[in-house]
GROMACS .gro file of N, CA and C in nm:
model
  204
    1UNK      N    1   0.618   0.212  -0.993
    1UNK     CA    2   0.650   0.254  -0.859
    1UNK      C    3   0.639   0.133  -0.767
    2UNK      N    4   0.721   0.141  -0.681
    2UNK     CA    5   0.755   0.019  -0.606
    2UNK      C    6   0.677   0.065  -0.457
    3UNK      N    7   0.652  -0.015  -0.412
    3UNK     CA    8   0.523  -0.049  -0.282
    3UNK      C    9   0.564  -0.137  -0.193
    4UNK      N   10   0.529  -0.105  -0.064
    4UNK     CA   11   0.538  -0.199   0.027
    4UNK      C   12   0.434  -0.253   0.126
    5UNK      N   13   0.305  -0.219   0.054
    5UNK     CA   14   0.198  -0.264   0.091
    5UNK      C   15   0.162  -0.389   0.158
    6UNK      N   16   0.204  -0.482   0.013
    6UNK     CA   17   0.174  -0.634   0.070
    6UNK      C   18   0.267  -0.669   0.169
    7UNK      N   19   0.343  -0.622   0.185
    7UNK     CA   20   0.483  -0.683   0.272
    7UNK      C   21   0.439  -0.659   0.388
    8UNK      N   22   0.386  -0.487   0.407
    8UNK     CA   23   0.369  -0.477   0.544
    8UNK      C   24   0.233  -0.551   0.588
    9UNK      N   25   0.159  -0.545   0.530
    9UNK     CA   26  -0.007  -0.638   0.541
    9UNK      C   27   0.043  -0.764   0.619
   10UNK      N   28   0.132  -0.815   0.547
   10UNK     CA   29   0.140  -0.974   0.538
   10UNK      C   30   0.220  -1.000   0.712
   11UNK      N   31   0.298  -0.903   0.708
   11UNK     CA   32   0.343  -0.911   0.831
   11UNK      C   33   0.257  -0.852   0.994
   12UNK      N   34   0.133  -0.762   0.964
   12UNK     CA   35   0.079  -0.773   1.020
   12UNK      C   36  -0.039  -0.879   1.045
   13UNK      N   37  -0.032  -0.940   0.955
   13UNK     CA   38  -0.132  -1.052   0.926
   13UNK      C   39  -0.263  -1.033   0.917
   14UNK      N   40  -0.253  -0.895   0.835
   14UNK     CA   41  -0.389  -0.867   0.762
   14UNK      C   42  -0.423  -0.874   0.685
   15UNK      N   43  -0.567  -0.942   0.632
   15UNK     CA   44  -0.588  -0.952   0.481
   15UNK      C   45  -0.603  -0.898   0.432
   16UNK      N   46  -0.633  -0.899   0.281
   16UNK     CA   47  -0.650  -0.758   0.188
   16UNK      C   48  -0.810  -0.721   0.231
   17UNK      N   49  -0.872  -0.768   0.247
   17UNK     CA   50  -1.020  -0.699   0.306
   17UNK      C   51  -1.052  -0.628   0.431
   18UNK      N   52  -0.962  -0.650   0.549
   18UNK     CA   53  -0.889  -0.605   0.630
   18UNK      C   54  -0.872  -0.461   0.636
   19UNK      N   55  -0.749  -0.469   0.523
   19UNK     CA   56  -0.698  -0.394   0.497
   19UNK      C   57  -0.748  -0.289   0.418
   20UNK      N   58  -0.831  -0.347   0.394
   20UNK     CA   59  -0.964  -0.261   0.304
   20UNK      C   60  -1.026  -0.201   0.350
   21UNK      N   61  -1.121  -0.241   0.476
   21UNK     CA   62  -1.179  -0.158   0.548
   21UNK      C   63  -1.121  -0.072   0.627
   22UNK      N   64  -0.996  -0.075   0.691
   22UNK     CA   65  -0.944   0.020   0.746
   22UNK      C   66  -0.920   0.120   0.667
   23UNK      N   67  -0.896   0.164   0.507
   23UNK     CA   68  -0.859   0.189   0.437
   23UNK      C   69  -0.976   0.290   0.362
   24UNK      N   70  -1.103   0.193   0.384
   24UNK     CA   71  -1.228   0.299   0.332
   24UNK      C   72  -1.208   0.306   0.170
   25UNK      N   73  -1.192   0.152   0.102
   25UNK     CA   74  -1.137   0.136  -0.025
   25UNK      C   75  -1.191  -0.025  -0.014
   26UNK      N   76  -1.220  -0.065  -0.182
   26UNK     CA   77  -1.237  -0.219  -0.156
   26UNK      C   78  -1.129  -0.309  -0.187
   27UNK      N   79  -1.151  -0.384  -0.195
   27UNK     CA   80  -1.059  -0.528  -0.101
   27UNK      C   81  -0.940  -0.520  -0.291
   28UNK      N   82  -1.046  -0.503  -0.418
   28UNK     CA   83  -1.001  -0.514  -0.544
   28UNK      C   84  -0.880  -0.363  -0.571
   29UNK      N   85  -0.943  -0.265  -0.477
   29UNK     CA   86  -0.827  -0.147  -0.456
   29UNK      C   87  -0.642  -0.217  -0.427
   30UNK      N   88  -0.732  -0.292  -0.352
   30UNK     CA   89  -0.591  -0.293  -0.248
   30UNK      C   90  -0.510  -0.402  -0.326
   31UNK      N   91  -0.571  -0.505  -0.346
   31UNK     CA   92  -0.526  -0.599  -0.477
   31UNK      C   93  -0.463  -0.525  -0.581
   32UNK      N   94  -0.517  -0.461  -0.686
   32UNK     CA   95  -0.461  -0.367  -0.756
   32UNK      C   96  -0.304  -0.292  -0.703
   33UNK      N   97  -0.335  -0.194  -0.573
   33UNK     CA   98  -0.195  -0.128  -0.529
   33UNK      C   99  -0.071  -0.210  -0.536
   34UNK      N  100  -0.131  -0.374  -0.429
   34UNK     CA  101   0.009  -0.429  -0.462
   34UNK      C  102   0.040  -0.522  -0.540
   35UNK      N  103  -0.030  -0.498  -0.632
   35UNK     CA  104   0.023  -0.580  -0.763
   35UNK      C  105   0.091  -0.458  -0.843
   36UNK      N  106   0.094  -0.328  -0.776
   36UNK     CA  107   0.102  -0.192  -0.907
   36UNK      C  108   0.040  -0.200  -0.979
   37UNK      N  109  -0.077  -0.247  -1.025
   37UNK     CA  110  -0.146  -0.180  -1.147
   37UNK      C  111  -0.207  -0.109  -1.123
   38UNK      N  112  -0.214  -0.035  -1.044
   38UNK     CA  113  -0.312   0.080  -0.965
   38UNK      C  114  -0.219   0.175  -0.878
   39UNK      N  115  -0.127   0.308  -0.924
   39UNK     CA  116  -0.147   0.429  -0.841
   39UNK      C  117  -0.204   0.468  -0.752
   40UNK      N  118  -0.203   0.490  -0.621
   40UNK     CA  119  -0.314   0.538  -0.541
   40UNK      C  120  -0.315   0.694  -0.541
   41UNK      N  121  -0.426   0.750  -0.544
   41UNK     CA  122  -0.387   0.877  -0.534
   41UNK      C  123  -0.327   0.932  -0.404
   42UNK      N  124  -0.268   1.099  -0.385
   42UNK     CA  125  -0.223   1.091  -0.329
   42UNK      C  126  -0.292   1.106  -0.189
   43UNK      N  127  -0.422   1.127  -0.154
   43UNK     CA  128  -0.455   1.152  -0.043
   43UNK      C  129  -0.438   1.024   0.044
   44UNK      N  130  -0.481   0.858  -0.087
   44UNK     CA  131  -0.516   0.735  -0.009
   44UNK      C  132  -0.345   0.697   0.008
   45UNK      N  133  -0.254   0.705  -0.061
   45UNK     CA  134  -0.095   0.717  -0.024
   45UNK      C  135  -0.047   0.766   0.099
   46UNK      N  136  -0.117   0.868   0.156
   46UNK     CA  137  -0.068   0.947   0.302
   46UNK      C  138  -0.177   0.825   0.398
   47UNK      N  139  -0.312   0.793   0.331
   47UNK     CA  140  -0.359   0.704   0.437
   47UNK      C  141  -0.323   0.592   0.488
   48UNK      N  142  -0.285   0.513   0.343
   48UNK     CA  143  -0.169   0.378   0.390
   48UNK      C  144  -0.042   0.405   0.433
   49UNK      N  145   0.036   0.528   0.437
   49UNK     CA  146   0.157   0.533   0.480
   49UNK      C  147   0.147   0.534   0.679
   50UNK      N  148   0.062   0.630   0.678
   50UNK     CA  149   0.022   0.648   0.818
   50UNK      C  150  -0.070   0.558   0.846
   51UNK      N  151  -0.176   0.458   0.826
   51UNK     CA  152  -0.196   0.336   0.856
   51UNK      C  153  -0.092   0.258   0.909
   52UNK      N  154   0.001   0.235   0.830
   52UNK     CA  155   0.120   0.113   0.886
   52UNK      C  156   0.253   0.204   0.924
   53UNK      N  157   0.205   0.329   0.999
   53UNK     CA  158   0.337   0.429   1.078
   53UNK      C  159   0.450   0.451   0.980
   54UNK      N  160   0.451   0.457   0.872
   54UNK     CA  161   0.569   0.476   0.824
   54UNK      C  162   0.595   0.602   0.670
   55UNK      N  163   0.696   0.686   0.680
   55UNK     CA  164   0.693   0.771   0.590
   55UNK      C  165   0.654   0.726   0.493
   56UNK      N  166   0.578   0.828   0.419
   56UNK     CA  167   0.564   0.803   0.272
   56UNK      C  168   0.637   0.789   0.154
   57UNK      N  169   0.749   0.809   0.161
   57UNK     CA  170   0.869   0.748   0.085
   57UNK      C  171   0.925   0.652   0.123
   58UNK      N  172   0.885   0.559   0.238
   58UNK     CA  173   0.908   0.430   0.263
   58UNK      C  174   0.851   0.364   0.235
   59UNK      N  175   0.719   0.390   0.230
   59UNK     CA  176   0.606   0.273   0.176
   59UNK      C  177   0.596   0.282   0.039
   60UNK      N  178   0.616   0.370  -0.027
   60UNK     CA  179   0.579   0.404  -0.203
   60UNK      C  180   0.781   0.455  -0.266
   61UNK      N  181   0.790   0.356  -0.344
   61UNK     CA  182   0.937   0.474  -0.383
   61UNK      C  183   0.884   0.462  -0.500
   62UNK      N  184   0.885   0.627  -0.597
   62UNK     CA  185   0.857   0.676  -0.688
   62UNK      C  186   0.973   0.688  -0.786
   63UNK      N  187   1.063   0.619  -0.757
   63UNK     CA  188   1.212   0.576  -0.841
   63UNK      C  189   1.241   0.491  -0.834
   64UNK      N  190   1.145   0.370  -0.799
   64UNK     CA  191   1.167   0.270  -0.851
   64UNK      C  192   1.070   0.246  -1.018
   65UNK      N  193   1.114   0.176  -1.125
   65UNK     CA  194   1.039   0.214  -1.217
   65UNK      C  195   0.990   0.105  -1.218
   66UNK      N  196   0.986  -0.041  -1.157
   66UNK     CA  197   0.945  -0.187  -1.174
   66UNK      C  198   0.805  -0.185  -1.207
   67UNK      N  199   0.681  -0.090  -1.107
   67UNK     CA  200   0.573  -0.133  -1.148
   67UNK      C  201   0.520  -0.014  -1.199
   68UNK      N  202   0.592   0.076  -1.281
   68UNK     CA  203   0.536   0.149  -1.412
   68UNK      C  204   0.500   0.105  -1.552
   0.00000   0.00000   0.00000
């Protein structure tokens, strides 16, 4: 599943620890998400989508198969 985590981070110019604490997850979570080797479940998926304002099928596409 394809992510747009780091992209949006990077453009807010937040770090992954940052981004961590806002997140209520550690810094190795968030590392994980956007590398994909880590699924988020779905509650922390609605938290990063609405963290960085944007639908949840914008930030996560579940048809992309790249990081399955």
């Amino acid at each position: 599943m394809r992510n747009r985590v780091r992209e949006e981070r990077v453009q807010r110019e937040l770090s992954q620890a940052e981004l961590a604490g806002a997140l209520g997850v550690s810094r190795q979570t968030v590392i994980s998400i956007e590398s994909g080797r880590y699924l988020p479940s779905l509650p922390l998926a609605f938290r990063i989508a609405r963290f960085f304002e944007m639908p949840i099928d914008k930030m996560f596409d579940p048809d992309d198969e790249e990081g399955a």
